[in-house]
PDB file of C-alpha atoms in Angstrom:
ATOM      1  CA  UNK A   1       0.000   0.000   0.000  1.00  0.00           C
ATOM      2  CA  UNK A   2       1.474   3.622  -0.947  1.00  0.00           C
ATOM      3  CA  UNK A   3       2.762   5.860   2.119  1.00  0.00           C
ATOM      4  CA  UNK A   4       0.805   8.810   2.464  1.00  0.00           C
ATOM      5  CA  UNK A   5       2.565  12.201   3.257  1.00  0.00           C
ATOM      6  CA  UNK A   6       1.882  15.645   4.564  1.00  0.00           C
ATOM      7  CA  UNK A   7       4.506  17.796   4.566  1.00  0.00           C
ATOM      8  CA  UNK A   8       4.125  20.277   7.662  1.00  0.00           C
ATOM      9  CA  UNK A   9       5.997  23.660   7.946  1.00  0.00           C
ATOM     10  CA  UNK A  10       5.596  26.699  10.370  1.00  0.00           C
ATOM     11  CA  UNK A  11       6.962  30.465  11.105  1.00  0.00           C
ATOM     12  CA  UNK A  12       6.391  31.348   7.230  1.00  0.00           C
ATOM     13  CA  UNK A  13       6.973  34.904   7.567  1.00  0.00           C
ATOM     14  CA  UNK A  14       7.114  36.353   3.579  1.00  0.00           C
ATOM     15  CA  UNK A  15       8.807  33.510   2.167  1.00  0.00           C
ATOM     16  CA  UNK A  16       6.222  32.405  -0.948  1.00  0.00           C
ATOM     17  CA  UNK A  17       8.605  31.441  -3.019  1.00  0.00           C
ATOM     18  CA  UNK A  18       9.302  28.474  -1.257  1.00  0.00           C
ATOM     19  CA  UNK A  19       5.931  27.941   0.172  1.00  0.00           C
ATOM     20  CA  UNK A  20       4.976  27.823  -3.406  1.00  0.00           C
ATOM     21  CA  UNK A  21       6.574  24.458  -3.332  1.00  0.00           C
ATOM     22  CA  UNK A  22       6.182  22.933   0.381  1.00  0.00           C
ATOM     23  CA  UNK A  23       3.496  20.395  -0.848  1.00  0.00           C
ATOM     24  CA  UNK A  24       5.979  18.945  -3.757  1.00  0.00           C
ATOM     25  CA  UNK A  25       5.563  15.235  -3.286  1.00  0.00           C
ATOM     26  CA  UNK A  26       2.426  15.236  -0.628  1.00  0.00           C
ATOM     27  CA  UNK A  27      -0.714  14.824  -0.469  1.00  0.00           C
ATOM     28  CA  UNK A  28      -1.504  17.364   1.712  1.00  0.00           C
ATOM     29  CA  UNK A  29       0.119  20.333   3.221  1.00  0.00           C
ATOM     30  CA  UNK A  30      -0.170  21.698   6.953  1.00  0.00           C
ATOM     31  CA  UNK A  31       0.675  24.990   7.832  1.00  0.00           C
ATOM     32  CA  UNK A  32       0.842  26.265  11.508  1.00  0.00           C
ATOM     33  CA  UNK A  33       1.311  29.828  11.352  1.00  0.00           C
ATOM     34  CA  UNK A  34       3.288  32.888  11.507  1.00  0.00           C
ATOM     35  CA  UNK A  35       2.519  33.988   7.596  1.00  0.00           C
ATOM     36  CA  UNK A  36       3.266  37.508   8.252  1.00  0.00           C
ATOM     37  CA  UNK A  37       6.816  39.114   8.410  1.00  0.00           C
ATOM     38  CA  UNK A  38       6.833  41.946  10.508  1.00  0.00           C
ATOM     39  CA  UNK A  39      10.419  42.065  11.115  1.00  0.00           C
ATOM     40  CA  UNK A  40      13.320  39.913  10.389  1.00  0.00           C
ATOM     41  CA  UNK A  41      15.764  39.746  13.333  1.00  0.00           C
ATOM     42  CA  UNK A  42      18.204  37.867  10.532  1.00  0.00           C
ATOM     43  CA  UNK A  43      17.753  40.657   8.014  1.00  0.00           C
ATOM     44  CA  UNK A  44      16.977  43.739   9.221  1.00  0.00           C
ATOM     45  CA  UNK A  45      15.698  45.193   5.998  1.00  0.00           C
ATOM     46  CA  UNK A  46      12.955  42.622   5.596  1.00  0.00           C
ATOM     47  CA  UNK A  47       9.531  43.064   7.241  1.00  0.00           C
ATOM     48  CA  UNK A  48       6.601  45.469   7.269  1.00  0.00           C
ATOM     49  CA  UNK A  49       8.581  47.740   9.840  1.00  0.00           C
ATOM     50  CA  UNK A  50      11.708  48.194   8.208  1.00  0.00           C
ATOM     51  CA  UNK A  51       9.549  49.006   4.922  1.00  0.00           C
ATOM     52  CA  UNK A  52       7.959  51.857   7.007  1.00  0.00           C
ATOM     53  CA  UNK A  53      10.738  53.231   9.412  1.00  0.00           C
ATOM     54  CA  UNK A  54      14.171  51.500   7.819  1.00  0.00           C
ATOM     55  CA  UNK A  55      16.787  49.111   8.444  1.00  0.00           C
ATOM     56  CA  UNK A  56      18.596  51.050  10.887  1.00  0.00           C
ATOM     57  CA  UNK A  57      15.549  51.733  13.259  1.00  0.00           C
ATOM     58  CA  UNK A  58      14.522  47.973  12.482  1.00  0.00           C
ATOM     59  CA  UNK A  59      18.175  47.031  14.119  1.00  0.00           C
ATOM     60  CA  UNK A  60      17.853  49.162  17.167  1.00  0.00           C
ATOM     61  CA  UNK A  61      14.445  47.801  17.776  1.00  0.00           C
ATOM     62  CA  UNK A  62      16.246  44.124  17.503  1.00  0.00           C
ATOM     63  CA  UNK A  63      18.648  45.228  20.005  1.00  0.00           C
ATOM     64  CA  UNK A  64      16.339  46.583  22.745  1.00  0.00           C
ATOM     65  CA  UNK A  65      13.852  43.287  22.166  1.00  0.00           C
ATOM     66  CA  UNK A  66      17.024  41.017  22.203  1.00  0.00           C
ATOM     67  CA  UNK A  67      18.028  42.442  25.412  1.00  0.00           C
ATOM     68  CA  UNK A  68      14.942  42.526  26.953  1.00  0.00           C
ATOM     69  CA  UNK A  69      13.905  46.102  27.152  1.00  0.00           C
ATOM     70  CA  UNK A  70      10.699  45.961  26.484  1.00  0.00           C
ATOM     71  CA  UNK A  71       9.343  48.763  27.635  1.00  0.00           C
ATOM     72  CA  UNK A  72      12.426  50.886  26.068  1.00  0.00           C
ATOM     73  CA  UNK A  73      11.460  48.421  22.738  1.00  0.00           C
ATOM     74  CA  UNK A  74       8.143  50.398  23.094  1.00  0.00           C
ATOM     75  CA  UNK A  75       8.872  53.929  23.543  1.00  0.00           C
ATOM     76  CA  UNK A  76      10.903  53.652  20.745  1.00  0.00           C
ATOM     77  CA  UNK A  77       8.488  52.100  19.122  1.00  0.00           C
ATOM     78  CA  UNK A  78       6.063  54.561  20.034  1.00  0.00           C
ATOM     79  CA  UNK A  79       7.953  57.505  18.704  1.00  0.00           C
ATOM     80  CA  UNK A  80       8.385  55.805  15.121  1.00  0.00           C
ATOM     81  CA  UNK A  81       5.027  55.723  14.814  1.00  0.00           C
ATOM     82  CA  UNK A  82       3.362  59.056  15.715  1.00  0.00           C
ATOM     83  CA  UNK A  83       1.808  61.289  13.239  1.00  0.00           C
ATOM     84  CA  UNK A  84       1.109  57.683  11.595  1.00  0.00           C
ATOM     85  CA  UNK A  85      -2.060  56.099  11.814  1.00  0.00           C
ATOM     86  CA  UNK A  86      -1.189  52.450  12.799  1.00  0.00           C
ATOM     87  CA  UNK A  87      -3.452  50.115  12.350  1.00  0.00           C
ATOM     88  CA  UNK A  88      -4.822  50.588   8.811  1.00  0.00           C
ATOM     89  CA  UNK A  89      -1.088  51.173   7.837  1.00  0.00           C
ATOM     90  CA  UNK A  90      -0.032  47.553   8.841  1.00  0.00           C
ATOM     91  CA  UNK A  91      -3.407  45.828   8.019  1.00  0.00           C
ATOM     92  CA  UNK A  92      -2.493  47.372   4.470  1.00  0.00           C
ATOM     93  CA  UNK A  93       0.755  45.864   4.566  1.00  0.00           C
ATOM     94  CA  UNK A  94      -0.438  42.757   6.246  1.00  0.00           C
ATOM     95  CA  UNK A  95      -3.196  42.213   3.422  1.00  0.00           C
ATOM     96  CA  UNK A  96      -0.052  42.544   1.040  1.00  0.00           C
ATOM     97  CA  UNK A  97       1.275  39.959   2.291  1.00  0.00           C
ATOM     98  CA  UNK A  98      -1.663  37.430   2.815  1.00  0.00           C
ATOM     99  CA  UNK A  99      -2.630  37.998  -0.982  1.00  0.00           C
ATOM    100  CA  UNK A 100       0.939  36.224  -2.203  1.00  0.00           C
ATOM    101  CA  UNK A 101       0.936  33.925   1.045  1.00  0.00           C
ATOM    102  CA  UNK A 102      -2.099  32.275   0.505  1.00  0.00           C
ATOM    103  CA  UNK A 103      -1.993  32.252  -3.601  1.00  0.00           C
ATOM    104  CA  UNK A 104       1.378  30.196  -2.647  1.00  0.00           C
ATOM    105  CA  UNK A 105      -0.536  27.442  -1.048  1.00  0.00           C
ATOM    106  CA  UNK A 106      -1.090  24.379  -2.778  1.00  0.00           C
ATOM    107  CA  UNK A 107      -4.837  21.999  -2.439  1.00  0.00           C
ATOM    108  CA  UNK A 108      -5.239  20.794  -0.218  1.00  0.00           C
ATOM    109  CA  UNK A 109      -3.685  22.986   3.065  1.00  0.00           C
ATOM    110  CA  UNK A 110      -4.587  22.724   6.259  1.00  0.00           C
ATOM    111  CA  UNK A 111      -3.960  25.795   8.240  1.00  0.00           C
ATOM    112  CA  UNK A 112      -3.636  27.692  12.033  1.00  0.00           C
ATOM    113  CA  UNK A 113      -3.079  30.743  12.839  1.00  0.00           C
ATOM    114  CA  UNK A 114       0.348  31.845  14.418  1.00  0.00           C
ATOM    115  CA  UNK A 115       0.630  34.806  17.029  1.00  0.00           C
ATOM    116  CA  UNK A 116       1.733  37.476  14.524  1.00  0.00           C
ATOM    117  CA  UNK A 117      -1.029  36.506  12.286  1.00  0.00           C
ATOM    118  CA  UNK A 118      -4.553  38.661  12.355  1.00  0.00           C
ATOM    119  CA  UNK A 119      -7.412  35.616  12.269  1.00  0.00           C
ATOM    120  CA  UNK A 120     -10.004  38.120  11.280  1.00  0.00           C
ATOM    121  CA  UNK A 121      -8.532  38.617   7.688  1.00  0.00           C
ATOM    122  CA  UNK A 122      -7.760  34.749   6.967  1.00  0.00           C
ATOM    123  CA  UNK A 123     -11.495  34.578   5.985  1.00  0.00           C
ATOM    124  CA  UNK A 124     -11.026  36.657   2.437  1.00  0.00           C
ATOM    125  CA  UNK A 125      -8.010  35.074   1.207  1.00  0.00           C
ATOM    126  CA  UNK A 126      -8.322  31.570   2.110  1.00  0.00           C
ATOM    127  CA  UNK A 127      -9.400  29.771  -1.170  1.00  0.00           C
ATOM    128  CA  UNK A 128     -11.542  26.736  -1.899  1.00  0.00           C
ATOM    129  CA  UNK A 129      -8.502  23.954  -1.139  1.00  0.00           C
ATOM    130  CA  UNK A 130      -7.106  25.733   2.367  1.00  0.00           C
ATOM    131  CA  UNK A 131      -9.092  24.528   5.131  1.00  0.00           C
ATOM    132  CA  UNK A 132      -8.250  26.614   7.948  1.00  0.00           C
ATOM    133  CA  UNK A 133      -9.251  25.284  11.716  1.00  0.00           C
ATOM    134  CA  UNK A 134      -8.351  26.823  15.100  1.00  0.00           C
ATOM    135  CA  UNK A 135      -9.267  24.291  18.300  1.00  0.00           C
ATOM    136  CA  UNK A 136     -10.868  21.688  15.972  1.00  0.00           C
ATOM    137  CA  UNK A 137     -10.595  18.271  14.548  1.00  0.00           C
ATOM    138  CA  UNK A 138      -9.896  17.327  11.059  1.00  0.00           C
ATOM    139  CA  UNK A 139      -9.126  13.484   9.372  1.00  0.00           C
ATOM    140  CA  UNK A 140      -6.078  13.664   6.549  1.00  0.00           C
ATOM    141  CA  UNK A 141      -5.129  10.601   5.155  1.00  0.00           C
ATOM    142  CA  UNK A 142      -7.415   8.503   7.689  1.00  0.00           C
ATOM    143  CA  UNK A 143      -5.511   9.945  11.024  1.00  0.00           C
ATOM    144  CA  UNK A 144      -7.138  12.991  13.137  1.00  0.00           C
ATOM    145  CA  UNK A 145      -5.265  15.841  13.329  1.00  0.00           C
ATOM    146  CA  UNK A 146      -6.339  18.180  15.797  1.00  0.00           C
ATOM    147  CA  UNK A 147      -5.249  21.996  15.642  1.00  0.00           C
ATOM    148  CA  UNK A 148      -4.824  24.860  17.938  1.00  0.00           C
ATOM    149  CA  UNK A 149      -3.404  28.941  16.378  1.00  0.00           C
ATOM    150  CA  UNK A 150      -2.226  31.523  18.231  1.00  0.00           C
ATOM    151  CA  UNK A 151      -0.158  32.049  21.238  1.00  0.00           C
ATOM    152  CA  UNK A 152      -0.085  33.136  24.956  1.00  0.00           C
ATOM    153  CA  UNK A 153       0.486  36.702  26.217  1.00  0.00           C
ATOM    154  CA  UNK A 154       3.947  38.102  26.033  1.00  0.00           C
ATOM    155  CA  UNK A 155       5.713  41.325  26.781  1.00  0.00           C
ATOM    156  CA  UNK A 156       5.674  41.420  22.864  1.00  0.00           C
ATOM    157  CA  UNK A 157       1.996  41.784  22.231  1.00  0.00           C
ATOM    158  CA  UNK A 158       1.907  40.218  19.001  1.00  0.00           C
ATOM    159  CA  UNK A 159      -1.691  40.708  17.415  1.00  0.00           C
ATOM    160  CA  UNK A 160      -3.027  37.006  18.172  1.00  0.00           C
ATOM    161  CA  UNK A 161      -1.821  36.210  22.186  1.00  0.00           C
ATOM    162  CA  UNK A 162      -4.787  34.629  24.145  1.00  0.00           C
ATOM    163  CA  UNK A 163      -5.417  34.070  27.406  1.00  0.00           C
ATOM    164  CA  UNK A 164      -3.985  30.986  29.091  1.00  0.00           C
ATOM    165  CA  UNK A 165      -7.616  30.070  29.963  1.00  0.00           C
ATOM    166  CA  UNK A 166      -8.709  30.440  26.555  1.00  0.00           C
ATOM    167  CA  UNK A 167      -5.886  28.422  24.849  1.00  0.00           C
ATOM    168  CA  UNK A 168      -6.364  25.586  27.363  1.00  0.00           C
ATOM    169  CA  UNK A 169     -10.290  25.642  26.152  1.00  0.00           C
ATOM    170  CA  UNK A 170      -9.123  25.211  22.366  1.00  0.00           C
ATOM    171  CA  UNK A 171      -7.160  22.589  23.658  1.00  0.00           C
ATOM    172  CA  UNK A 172      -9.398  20.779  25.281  1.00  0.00           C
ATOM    173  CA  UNK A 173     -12.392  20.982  22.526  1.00  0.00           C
ATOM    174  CA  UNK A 174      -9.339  19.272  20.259  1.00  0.00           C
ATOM    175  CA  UNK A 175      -9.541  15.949  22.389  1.00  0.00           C
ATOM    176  CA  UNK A 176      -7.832  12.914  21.565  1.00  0.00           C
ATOM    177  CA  UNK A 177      -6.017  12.826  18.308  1.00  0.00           C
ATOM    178  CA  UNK A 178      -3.245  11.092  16.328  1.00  0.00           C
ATOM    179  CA  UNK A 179      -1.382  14.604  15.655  1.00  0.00           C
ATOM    180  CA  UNK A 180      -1.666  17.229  17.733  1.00  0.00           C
ATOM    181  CA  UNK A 181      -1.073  20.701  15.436  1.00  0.00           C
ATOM    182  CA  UNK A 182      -0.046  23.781  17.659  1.00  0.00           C
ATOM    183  CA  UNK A 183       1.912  27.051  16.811  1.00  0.00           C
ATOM    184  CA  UNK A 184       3.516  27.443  19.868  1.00  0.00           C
ATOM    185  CA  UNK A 185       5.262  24.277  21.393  1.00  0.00           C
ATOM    186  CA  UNK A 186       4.288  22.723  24.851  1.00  0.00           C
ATOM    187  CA  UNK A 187       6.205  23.849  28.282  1.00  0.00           C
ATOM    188  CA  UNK A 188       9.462  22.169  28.442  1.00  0.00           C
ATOM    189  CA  UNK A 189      12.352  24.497  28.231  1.00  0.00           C
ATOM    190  CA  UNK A 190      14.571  23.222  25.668  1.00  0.00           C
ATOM    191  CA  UNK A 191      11.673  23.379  23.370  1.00  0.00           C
ATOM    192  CA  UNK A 192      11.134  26.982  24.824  1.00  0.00           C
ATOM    193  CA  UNK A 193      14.673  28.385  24.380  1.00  0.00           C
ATOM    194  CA  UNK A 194      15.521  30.433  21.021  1.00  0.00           C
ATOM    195  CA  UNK A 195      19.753  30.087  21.256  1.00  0.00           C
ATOM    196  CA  UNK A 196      19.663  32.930  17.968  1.00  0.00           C
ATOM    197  CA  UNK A 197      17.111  35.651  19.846  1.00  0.00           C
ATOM    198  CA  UNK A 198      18.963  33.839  23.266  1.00  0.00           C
ATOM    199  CA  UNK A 199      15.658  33.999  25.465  1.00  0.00           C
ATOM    200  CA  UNK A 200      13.075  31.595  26.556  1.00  0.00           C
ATOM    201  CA  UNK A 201       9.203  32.148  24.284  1.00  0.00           C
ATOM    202  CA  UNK A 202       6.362  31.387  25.817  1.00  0.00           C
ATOM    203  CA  UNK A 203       4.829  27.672  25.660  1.00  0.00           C
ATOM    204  CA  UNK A 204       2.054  25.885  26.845  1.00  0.00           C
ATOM    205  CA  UNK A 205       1.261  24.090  29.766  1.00  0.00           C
ATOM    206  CA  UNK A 206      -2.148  23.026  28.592  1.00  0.00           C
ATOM    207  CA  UNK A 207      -0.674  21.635  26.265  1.00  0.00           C
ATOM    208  CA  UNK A 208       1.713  19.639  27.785  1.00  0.00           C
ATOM    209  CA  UNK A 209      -0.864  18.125  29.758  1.00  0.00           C
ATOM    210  CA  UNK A 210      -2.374  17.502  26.820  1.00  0.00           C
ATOM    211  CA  UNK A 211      -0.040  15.876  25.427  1.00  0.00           C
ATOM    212  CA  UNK A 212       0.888  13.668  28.681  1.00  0.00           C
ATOM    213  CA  UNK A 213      -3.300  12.579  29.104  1.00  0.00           C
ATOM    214  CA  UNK A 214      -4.057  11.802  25.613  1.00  0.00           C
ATOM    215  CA  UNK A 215      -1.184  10.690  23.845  1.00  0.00           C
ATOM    216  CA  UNK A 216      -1.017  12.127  20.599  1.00  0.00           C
ATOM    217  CA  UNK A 217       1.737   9.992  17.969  1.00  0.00           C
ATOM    218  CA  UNK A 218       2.643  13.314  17.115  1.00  0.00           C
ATOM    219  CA  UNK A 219       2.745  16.819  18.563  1.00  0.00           C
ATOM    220  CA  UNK A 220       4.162  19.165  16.108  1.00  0.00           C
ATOM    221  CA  UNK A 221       4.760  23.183  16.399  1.00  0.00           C
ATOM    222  CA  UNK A 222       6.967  26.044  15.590  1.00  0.00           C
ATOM    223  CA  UNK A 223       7.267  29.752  16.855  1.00  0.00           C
ATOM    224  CA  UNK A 224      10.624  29.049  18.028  1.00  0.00           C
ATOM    225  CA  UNK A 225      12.652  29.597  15.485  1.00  0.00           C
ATOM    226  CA  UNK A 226      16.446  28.478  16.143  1.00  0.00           C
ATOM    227  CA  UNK A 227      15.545  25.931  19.751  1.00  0.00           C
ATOM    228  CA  UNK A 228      17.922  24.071  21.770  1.00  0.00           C
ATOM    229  CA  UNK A 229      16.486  21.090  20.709  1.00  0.00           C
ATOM    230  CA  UNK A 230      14.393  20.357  18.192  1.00  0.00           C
ATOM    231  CA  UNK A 231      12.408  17.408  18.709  1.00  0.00           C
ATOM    232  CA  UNK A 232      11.857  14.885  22.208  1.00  0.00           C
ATOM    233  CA  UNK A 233       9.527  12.073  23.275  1.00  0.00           C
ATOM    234  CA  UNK A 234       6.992  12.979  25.982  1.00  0.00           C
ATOM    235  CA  UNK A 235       6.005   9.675  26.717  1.00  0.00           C
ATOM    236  CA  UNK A 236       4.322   8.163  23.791  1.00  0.00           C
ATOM    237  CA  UNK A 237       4.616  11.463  21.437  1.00  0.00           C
ATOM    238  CA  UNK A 238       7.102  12.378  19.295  1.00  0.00           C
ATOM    239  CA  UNK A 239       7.321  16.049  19.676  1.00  0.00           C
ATOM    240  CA  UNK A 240       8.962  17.840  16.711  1.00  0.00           C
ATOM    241  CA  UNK A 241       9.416  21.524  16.144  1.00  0.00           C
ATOM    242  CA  UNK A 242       8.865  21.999  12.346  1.00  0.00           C
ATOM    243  CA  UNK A 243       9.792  26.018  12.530  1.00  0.00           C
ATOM    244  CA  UNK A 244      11.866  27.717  10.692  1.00  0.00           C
ATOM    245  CA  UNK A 245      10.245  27.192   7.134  1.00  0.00           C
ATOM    246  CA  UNK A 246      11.409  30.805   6.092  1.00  0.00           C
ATOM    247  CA  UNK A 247      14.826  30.446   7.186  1.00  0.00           C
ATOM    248  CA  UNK A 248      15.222  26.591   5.842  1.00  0.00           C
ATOM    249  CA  UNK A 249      12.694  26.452   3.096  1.00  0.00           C
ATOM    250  CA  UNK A 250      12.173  23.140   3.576  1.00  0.00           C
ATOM    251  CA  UNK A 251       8.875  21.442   5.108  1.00  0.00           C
ATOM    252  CA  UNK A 252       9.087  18.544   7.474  1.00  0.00           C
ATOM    253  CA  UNK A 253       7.359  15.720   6.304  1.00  0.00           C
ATOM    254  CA  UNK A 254       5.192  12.835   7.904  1.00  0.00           C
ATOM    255  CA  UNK A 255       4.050   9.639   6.110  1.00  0.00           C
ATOM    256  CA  UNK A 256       2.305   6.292   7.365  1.00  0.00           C
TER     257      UNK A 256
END
């Protein structure tokens, strides 16, 4: 009997070129977030901010996050963007974006949100063959994958953080599944701990008990981009972090 195979990537962020050709050689492709680029701690001249304030100011607002200095992060921050009116200038930008993001994806794609994404606009460029499911249930290739967007709350405040409450809800309504789908990975700190942006993101505890309770084969995520480790058993579950798709440009890819 043939192997079926989704290829799975995360953390997108502007690179359509090579999402254009994540599904070679599957049947299906999963995506879990992160489509927008709003600023490229790699390149500093990439992203929706640099377009609008510059590389240099892009850099110094690398710096203060990279450090920590949040609230410095957001003065500056702050400053850059008076006299401008904000939010239709990045949901502009944003829509940009989404229009060559989601043209890029191949039929059929299943799809979550990530925690710089905005959830409300997904609705007007998803097409016919991207199915797009946030703390529900879906079969592919005659195994349940369950999926969960977004992320927690962070000093960051990226446009999609939730609650913890709320996140452990979408969790929940998931239930048992054969692959567990989640942007952000669970609580264990080598999972947690970026060793480019050298700081710890948020993951999820929820999730981890999740994970522990029902099993999963599979529990696969991204938002860390560069981890200490990239992939652990919890138990019975493999846990694999298939993040960075736009630095790599290469999908991770699951048959059976």
């Amino acid at each position: 009997m043939p192997a079926f195979r989704v290829n799975v990537v995360s953390d997108v962020h502007g690179n359509a070129a090579d999402l254009a050709r994540a599904g070679d050689g599957a049947d299906a492709l999963v995506c879990l977030g992160d489509l927008v680029l709003f600023l490229d701690y790699a390149d500093h001249s990439r992203g929706i901010f640099p377009d609008l304030f510059g590389a240099q100011n892009a850099g110094r607002l690398v710096e203060l996050r990279t450090a920590r200095r949040f609230e410095e992060a957001r003065r500056f921050g702050a400053e850059l963007w008076a006299g401008i009116d904000r939010r239709p200038a990045i949901e502009r930008a944003v829509r940009k974006q989404y229009a060559e993001m989601f043209a890029a994806f191949p039929t059929p794609t299943y799809a979550t949100y990530g925690n710089v994404d905005m959830p409300t606009l997904w609705p007007e460029y998803a097409g016919p063959g991207t199915t797009v499911l946030d703390g529900e249930r879906v079969e592919i290739g005659g195994r349940v994958f369950g999926f969960v967007g977004g992320g927690l709350r962070t000093p960051m405040r990226t446009p999609y953080e939730i609650s913890d409450e709320e996140y452990a809800a979408k969790i929940e309504a998931v239930g048992e599944v054969d692959v567990l789908c989640t942007h952000i990975p669970p609580e264990i700190p080598e999972l947690l701990y970026d060793t480019v942006a050298r700081r710890f993101e948020r993951g999820s505890v929820a999730l981890l008990d999740a994970i522990r309770r029902t099993r999963p084969k599979y529990a696969l995520f991204g938002h860390v981009h560069q981890p200490l480790v990239r992939r652990m058993r919890v138990g019975a579950t493999e846990c694999v972090n298939v993040g960075h798709f736009a630095g790599s440009g290469r999908p991770w890819a699951l048959e059976w």
